[in-house]
C-alpha positions as a Markdown table, in Angstrom:
| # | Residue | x | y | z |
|---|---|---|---|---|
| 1 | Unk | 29.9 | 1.7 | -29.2 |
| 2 | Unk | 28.9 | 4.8 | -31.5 |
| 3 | Unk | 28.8 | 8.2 | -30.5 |
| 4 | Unk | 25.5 | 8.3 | -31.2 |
| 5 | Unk | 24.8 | 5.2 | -29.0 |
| 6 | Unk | 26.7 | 7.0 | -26.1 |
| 7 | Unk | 25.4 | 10.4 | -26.2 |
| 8 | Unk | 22.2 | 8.4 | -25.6 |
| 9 | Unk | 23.5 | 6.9 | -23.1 |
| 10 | Unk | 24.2 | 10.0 | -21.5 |
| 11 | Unk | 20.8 | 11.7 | -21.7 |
| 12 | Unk | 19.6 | 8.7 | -20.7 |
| 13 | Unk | 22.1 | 8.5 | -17.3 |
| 14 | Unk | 20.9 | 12.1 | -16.9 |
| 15 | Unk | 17.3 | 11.3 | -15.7 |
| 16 | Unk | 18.3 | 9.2 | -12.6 |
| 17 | Unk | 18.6 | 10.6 | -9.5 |
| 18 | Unk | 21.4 | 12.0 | -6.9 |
| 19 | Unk | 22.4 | 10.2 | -4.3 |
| 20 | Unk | 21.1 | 12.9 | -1.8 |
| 21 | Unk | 17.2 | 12.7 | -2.6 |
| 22 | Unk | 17.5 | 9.6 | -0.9 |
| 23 | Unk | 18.4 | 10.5 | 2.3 |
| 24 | Unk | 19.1 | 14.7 | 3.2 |
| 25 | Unk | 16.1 | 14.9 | 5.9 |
| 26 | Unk | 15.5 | 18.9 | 4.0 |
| 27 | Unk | 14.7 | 17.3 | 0.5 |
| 28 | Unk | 12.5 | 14.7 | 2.2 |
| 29 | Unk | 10.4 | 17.9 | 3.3 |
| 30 | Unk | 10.0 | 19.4 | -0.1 |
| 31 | Unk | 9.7 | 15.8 | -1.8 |
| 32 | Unk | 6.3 | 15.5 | 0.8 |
| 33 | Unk | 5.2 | 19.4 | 0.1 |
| 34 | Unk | 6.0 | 19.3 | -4.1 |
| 35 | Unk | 5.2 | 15.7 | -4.9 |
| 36 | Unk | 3.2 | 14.2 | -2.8 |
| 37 | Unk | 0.4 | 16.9 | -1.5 |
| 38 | Unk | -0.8 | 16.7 | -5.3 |
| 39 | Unk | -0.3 | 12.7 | -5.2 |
| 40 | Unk | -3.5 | 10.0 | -5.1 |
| 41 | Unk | -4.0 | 8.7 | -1.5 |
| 42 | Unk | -5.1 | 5.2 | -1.5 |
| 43 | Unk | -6.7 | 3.8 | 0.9 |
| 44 | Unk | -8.5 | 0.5 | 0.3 |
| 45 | Unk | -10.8 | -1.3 | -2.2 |
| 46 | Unk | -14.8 | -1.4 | -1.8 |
| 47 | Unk | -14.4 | -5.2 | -1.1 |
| 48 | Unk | -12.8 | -4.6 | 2.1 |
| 49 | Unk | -16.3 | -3.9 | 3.2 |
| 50 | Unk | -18.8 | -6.2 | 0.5 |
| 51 | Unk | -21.9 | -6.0 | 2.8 |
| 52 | Unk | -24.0 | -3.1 | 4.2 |
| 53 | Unk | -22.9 | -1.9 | 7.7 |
| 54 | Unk | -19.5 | -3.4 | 7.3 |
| 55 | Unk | -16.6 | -1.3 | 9.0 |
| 56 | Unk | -12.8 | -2.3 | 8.4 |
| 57 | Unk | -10.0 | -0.4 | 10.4 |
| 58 | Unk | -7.3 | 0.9 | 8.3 |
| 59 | Unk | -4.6 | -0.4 | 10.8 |
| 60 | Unk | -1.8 | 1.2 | 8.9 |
| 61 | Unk | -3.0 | 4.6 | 9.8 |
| 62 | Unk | -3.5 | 3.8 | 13.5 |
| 63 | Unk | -6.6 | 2.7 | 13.2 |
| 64 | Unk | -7.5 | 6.3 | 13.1 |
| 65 | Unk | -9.8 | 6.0 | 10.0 |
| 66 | Unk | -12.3 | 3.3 | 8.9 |
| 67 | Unk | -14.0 | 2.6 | 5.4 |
| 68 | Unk | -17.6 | 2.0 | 6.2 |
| 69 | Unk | -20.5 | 0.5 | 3.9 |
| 70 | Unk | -23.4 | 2.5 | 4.7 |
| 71 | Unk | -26.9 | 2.6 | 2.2 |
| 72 | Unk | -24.7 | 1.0 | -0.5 |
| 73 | Unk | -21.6 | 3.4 | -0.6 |
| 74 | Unk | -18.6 | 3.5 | 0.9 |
| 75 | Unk | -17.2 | 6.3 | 3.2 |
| 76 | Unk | -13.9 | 6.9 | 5.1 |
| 77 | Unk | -15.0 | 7.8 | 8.6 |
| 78 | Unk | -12.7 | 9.1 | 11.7 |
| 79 | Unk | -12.6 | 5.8 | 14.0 |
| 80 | Unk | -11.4 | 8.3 | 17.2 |
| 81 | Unk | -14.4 | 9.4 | 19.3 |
| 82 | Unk | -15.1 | 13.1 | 19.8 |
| 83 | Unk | -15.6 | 12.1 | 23.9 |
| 84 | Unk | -12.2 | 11.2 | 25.2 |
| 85 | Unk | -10.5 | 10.4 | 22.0 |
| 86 | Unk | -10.3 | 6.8 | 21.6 |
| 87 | Unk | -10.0 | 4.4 | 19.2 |
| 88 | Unk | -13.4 | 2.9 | 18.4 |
| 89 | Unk | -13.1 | -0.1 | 16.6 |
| 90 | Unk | -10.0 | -2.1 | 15.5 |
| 91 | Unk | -10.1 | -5.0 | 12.1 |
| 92 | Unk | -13.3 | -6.0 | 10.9 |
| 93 | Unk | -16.7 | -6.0 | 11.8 |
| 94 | Unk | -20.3 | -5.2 | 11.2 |
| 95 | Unk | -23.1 | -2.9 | 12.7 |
| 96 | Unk | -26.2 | -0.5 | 12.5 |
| 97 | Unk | -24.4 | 1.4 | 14.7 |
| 98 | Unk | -20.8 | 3.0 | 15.6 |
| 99 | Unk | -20.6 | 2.4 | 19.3 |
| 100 | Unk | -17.7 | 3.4 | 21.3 |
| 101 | Unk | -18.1 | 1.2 | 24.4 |
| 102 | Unk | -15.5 | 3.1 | 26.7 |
| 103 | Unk | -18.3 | 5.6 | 27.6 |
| 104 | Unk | -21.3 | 4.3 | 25.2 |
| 105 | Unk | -21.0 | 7.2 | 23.2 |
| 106 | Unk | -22.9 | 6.0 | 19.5 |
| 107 | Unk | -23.3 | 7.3 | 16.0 |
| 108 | Unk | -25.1 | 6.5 | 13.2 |
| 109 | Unk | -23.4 | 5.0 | 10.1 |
| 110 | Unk | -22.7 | 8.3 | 8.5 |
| 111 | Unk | -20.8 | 8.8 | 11.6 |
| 112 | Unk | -23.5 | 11.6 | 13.6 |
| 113 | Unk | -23.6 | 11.0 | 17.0 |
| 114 | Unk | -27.0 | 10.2 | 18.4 |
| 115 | Unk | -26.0 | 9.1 | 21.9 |
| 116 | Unk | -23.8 | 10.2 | 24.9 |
| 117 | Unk | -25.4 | 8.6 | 28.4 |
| 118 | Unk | -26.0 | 10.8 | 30.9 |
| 119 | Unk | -25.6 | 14.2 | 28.7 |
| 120 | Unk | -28.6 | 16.1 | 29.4 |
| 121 | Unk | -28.4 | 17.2 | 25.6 |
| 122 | Unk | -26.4 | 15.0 | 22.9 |
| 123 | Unk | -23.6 | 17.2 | 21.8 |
| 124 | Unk | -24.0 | 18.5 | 18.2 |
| 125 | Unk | -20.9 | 16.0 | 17.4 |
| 126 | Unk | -19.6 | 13.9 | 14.1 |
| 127 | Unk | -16.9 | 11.4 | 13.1 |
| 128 | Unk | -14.5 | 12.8 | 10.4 |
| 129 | Unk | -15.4 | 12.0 | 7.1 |
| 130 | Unk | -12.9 | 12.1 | 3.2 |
| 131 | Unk | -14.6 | 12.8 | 0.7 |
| 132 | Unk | -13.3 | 9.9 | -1.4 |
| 133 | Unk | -13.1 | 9.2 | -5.7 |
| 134 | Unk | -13.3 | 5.8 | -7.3 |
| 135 | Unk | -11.5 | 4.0 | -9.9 |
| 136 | Unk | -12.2 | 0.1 | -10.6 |
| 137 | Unk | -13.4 | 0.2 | -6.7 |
| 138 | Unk | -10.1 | 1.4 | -5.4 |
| 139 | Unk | -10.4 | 4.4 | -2.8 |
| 140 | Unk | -8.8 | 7.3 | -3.0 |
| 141 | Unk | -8.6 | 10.8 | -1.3 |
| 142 | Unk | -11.1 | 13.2 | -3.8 |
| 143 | Unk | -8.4 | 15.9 | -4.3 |
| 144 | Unk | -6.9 | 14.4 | -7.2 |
| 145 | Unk | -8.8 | 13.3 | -10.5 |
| 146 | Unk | -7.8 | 9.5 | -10.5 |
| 147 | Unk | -10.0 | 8.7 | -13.9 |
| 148 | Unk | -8.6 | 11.6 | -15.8 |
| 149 | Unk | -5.3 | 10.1 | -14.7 |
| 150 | Unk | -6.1 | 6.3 | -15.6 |
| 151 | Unk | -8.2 | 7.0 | -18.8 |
| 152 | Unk | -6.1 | 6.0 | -21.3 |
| 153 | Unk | -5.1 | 2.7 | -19.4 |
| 154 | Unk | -5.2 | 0.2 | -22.4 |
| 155 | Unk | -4.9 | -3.2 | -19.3 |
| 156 | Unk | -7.7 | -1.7 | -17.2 |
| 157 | Unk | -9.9 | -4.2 | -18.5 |
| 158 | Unk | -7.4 | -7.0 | -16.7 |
| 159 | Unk | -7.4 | -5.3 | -13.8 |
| 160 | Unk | -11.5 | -5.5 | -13.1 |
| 161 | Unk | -12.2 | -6.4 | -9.7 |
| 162 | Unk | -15.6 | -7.7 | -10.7 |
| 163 | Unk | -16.5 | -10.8 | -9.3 |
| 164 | Unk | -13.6 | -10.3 | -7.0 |
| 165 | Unk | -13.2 | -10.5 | -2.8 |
| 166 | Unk | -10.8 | -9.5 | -0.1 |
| 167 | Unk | -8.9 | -11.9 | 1.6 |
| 168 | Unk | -6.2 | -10.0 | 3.0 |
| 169 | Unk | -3.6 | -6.7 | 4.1 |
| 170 | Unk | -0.5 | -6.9 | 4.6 |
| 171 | Unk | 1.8 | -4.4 | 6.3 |
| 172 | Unk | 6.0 | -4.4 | 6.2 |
| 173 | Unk | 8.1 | -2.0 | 7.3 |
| 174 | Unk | 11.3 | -1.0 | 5.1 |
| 175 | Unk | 14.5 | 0.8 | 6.2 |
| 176 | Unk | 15.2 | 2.7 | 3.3 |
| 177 | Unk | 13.7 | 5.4 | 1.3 |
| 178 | Unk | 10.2 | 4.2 | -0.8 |
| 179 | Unk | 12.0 | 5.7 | -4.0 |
| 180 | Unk | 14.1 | 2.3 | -4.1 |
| 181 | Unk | 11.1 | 0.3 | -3.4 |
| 182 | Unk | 9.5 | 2.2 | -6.6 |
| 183 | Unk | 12.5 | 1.7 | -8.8 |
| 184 | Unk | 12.8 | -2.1 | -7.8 |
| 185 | Unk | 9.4 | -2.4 | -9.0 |
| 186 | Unk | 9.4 | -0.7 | -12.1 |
| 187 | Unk | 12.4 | -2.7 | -13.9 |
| 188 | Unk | 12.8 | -6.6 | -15.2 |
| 189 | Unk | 16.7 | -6.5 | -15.3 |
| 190 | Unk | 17.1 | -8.5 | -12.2 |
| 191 | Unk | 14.2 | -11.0 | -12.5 |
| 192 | Unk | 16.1 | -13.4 | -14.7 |
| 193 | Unk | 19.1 | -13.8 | -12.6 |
| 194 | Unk | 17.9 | -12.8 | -9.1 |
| 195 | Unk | 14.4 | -14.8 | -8.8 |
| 196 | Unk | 15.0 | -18.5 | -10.3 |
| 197 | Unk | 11.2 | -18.5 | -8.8 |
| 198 | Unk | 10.0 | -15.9 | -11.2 |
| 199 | Unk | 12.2 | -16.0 | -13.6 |
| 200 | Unk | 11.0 | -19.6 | -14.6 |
| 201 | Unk | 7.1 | -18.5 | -14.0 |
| 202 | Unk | 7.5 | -15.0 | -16.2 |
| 203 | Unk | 9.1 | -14.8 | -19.6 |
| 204 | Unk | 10.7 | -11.1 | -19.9 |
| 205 | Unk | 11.9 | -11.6 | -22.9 |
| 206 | Unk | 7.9 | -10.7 | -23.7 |
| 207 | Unk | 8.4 | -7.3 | -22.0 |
| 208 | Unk | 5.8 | -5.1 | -23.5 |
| 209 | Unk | 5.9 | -1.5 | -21.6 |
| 210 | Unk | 2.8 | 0.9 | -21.8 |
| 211 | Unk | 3.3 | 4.0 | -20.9 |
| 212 | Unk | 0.4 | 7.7 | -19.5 |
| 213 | Unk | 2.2 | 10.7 | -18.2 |
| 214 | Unk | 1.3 | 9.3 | -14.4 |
| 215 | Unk | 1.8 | 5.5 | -14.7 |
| 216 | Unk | 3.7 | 3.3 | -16.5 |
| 217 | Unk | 2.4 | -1.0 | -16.8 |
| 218 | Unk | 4.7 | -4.0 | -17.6 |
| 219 | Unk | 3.1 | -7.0 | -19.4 |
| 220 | Unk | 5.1 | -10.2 | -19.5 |
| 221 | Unk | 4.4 | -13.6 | -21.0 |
| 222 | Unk | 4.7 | -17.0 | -19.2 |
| 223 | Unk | 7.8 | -19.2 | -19.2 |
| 224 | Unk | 7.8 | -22.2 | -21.3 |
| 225 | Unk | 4.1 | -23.3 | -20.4 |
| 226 | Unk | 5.2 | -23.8 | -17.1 |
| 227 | Unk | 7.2 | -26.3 | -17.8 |
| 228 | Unk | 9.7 | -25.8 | -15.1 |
| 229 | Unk | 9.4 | -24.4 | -11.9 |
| 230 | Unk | 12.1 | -22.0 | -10.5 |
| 231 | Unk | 11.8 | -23.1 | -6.7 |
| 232 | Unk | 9.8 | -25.9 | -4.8 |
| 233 | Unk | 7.6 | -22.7 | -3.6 |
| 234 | Unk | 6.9 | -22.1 | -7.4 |
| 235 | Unk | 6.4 | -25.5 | -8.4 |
| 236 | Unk | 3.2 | -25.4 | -6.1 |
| 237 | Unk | 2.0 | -22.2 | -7.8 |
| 238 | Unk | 2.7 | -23.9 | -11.1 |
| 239 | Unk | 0.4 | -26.5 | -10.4 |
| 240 | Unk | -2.6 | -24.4 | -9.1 |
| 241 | Unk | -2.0 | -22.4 | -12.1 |
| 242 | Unk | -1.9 | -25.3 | -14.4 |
| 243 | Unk | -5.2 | -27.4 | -12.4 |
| 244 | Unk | -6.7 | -24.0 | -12.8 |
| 245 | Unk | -6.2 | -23.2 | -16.1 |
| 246 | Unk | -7.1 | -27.2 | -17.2 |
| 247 | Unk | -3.2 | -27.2 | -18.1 |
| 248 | Unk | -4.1 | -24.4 | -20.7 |
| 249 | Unk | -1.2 | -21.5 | -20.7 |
| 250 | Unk | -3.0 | -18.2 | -19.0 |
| 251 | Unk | -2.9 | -15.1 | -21.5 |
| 252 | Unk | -0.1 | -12.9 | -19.6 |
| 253 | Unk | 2.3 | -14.2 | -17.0 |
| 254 | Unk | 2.1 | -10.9 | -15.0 |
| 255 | Unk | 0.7 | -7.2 | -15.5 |
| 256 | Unk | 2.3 | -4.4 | -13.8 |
| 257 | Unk | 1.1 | -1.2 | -13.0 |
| 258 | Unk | 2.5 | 1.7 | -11.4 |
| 259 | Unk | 0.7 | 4.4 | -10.8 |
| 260 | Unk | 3.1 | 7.5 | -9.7 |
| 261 | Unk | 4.3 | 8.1 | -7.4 |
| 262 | Unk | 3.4 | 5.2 | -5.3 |
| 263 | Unk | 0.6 | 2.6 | -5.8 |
| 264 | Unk | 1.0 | -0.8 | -7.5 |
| 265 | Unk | -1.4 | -3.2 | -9.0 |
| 266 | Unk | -0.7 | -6.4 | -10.2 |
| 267 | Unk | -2.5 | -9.1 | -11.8 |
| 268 | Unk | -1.5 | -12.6 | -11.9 |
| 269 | Unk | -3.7 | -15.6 | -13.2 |
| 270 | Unk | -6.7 | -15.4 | -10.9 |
| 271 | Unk | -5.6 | -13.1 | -8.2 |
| 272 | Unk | -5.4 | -9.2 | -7.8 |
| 273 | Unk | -3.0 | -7.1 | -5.5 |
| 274 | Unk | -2.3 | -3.9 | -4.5 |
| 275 | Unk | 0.5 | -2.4 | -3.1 |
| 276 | Unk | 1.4 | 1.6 | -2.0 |
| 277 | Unk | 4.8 | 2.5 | -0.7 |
| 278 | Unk | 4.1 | 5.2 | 1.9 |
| 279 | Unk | 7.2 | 7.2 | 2.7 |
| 280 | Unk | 7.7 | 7.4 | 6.7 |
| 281 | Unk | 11.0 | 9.5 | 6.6 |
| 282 | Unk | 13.8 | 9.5 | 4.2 |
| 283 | Unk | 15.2 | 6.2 | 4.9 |
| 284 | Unk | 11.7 | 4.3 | 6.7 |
| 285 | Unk | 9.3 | 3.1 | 4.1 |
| 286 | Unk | 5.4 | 1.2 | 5.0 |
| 287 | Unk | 4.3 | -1.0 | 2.4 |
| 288 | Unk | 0.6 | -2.2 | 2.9 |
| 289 | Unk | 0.1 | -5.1 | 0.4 |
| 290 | Unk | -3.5 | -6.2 | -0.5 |
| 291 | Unk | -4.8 | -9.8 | -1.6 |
| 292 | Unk | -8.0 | -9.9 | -4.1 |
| 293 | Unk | -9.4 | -13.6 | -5.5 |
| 294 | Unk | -12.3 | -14.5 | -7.5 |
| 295 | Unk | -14.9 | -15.2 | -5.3 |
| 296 | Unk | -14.8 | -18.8 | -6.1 |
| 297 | Unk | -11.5 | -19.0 | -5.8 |
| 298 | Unk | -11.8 | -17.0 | -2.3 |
| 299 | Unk | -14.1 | -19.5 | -0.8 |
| 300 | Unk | -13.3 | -23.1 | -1.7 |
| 301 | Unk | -9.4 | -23.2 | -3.3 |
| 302 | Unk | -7.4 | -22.0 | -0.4 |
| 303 | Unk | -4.4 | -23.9 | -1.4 |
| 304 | Unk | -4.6 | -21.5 | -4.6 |
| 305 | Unk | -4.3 | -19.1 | -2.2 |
| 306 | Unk | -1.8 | -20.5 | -0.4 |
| 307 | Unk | 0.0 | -20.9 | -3.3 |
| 308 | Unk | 0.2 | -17.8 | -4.8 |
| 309 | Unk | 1.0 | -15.8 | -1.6 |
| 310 | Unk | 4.2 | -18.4 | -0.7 |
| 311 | Unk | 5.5 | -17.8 | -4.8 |
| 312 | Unk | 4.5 | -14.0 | -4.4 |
| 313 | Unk | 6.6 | -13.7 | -1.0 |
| 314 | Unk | 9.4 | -15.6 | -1.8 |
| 315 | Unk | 9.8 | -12.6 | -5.0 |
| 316 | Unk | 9.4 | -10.3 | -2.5 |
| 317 | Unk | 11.8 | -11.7 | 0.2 |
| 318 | Unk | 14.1 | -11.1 | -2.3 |
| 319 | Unk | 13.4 | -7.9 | -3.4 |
| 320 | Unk | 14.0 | -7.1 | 0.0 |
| 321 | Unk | 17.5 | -7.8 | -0.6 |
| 322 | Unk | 18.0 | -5.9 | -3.6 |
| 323 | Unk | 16.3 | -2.8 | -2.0 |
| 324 | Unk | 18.7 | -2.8 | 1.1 |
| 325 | Unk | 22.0 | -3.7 | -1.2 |
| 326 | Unk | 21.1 | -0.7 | -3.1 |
| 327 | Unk | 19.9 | 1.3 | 0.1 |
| 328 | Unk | 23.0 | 0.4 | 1.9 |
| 329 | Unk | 25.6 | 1.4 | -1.5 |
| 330 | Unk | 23.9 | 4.3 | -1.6 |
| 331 | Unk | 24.1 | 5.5 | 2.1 |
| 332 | Unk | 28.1 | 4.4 | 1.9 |
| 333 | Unk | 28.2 | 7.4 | -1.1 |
| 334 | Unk | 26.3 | 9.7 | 1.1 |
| 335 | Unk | 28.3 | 9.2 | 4.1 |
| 336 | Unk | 31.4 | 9.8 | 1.7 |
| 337 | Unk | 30.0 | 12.5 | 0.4 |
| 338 | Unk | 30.0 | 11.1 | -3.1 |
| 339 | Unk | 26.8 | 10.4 | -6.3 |
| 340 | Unk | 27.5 | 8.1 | -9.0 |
| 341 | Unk | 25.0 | 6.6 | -11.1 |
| 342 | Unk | 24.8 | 4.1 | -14.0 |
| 343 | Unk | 23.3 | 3.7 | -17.4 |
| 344 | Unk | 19.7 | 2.1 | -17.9 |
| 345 | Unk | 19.4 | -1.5 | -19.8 |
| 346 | Unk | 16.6 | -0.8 | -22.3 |
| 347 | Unk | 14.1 | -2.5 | -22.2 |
| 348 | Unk | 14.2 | -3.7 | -19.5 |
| 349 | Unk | 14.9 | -0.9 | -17.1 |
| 350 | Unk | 12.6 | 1.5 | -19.0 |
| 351 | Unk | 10.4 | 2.0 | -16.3 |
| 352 | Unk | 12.5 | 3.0 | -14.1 |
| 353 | Unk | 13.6 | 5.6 | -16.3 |
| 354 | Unk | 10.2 | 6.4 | -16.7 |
| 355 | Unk | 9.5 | 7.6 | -13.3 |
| 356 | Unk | 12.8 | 9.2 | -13.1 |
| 357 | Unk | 11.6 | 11.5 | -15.8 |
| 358 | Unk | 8.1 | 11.8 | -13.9 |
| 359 | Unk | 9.5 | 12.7 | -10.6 |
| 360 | Unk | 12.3 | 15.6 | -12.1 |
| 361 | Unk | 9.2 | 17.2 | -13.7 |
| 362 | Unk | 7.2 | 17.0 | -10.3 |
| 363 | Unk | 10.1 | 18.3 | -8.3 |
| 364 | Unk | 11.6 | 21.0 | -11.0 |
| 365 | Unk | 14.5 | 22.7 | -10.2 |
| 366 | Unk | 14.8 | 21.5 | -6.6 |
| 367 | Unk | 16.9 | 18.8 | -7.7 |
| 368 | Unk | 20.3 | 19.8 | -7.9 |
| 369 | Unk | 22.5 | 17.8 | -10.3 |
């Protein structure tokens, strides 16, 4: 190898990240306070609730909040009552009214209450309500300017939700710090010889990065026409695929898109889905994983469906592995008292250098080595 080769190697080494950020419970609090108060807070899509009055829990906050479609917008309401602090609703559902049947207490749809039996006067009460920004229908928390952020997206075009609708939310809880989850994500080294499934669906020898100051997308091509299915599981994808295609190739085998520190969208031939790593503690991840169809798709092909969610949770099965195998080497040098890290394979492992870089300039000089 040249000198020149490994001094750029070296910078390149430099940008990952110490052993301790992934578990000292005092980093986790500044990681929460530095990165992630200034970080977009997702919290659904619009077609979660498609039709006016619609209500849809967000079950992995507690229930405690609700996206509501009231006079053709959607709001994030408080689902606890101001009475005796209940939950109201729980899942899906539809009404003209918010009605908390413990003690009858009602609100309108903007969440103002206009009954409580048996008060001589209604209290002067109201649900909780975010102020909430949009991009591409996707909900987030106002504080954070999610266009200026996406604006120079050049695959927002492939990630319309237009014609779209919600089938499903998934929620799995993780062990290990949602850094790993993140870098797992954001690299193609292993998907050759870690996910015959994949592997043989996806060609990442088409690896085309794109890269904003708050995101980074990998586009890859499609293996061999489909030729040859990795797994039994993705020799039933490859067939919807194929029926649905008329046995044409689709354009991209997979799009990519992470948008720091913590939200994922992918598109795959007919079918959307979001994912957001939410850190619990420094080693206790939630990941909330979101299904979106084409409409026609989402009401008469539900063995598409069925498909594409046993191919997409057989990859993500064995994710799972990597992430602990990685979570549980890492702990072993933290309980030793010990950081070592290793060089990134370029191209492929790009991405993960990307957000490296991105998190070391949202955390400063609090990272020590």
């Amino acid at each position: 190898m040249s000198d020149l080769a490994s001094l750029q190697m070296l910078r390149a080494s430099a940008a990952q990240l110490p052993i301790y950020t992934y578990f000292d419970p005092a980093f986790y609090e500044q990681e929460q306070s530095l990165l992630f108060a200034d970080a977009p807070r997702y919290y659904g899509h619009e077609l979660m609730v498609p039709n006016e009055g619609d209500y849809h829990t967000l079950e992995w906050m507690g229930h405690g909040k609700m996206l509501k479609r009231v006079g053709g917008e959607v709001k994030l309401l408080s689902n606890v009552c101001r009475h005796r602090q209940a939950v109201i609703h729980k899942g899906r559902g539809n009404g003209n009214h918010i009605v908390c049947n413990l003690h009858g207490w009602t609100y309108d749809n903007e969440g103002s209450l206009i009954g409580a039996p048996h008060f001589p006067q209604t209290p002067c009460l109201a649900l909780g309500q975010t102020e909430l920004t949009r991009w591409n229908g996707l909900l987030f928390d106002a504080g954070r300017d999610i266009a200026a952020d996406l604006a120079n997206l050049g695959v927002a075009a492939c990630m319309s939700f237009d014609d779209f609708g919600f089938h499903s939310s998934h929620i799995t809880e993780y062990d290990f710090n949602w850094k790993t989850f993140i870098e797992v994500y954001s690299e193609d080294y292993h998907v050759d010889p870690f996910h015959p499934g994949l592997g043989n669906f996806v060609d990442c020898g088409q690896l085309r990065w794109e890269w904003g100051d708050q995101y980074h997308v990998q586009t890859v091509g499609v293996k061999n026409g489909l030729a040859r299915p990795g797994s039994r599981i993705y020799g039933d994808w490859h067939k919807e695929v194929l029926r649905r295609y008329e046995e044409r190739q689709p354009e991209f085998g997979a799009i990519w898109l992470t948008y720091y520190p913590n939200v994922m969208v992918e598109w795959y031939p007919h079918s959307l889905v979001v994912s957001v790593a939410i850190p619990r503690g420094p080693e206790k991840t939630t990941v909330i994983t979101e299904f979106y169809y084409p409409e026609d798709v989402l009401y008469f092909e539900p063995e598409f469906i069925e498909a594409e969610q046993a191919a997409y949770f057989e990859t993500a099965k064995e994710d799972d592995e990597i992430c602990y195998r990685m979570h549980e080497g890492r702990r072993a040098l933290w309980l030793a008292g010990r950081s070592e890290v290793g060089p990134y394979q370029s191209p492929t492992e790009d991405g993960m250098q990307h957000f490296h870089e991105f998190y070391r300039r949202k955390l400063g000089g609090h990272i020590a080595g």
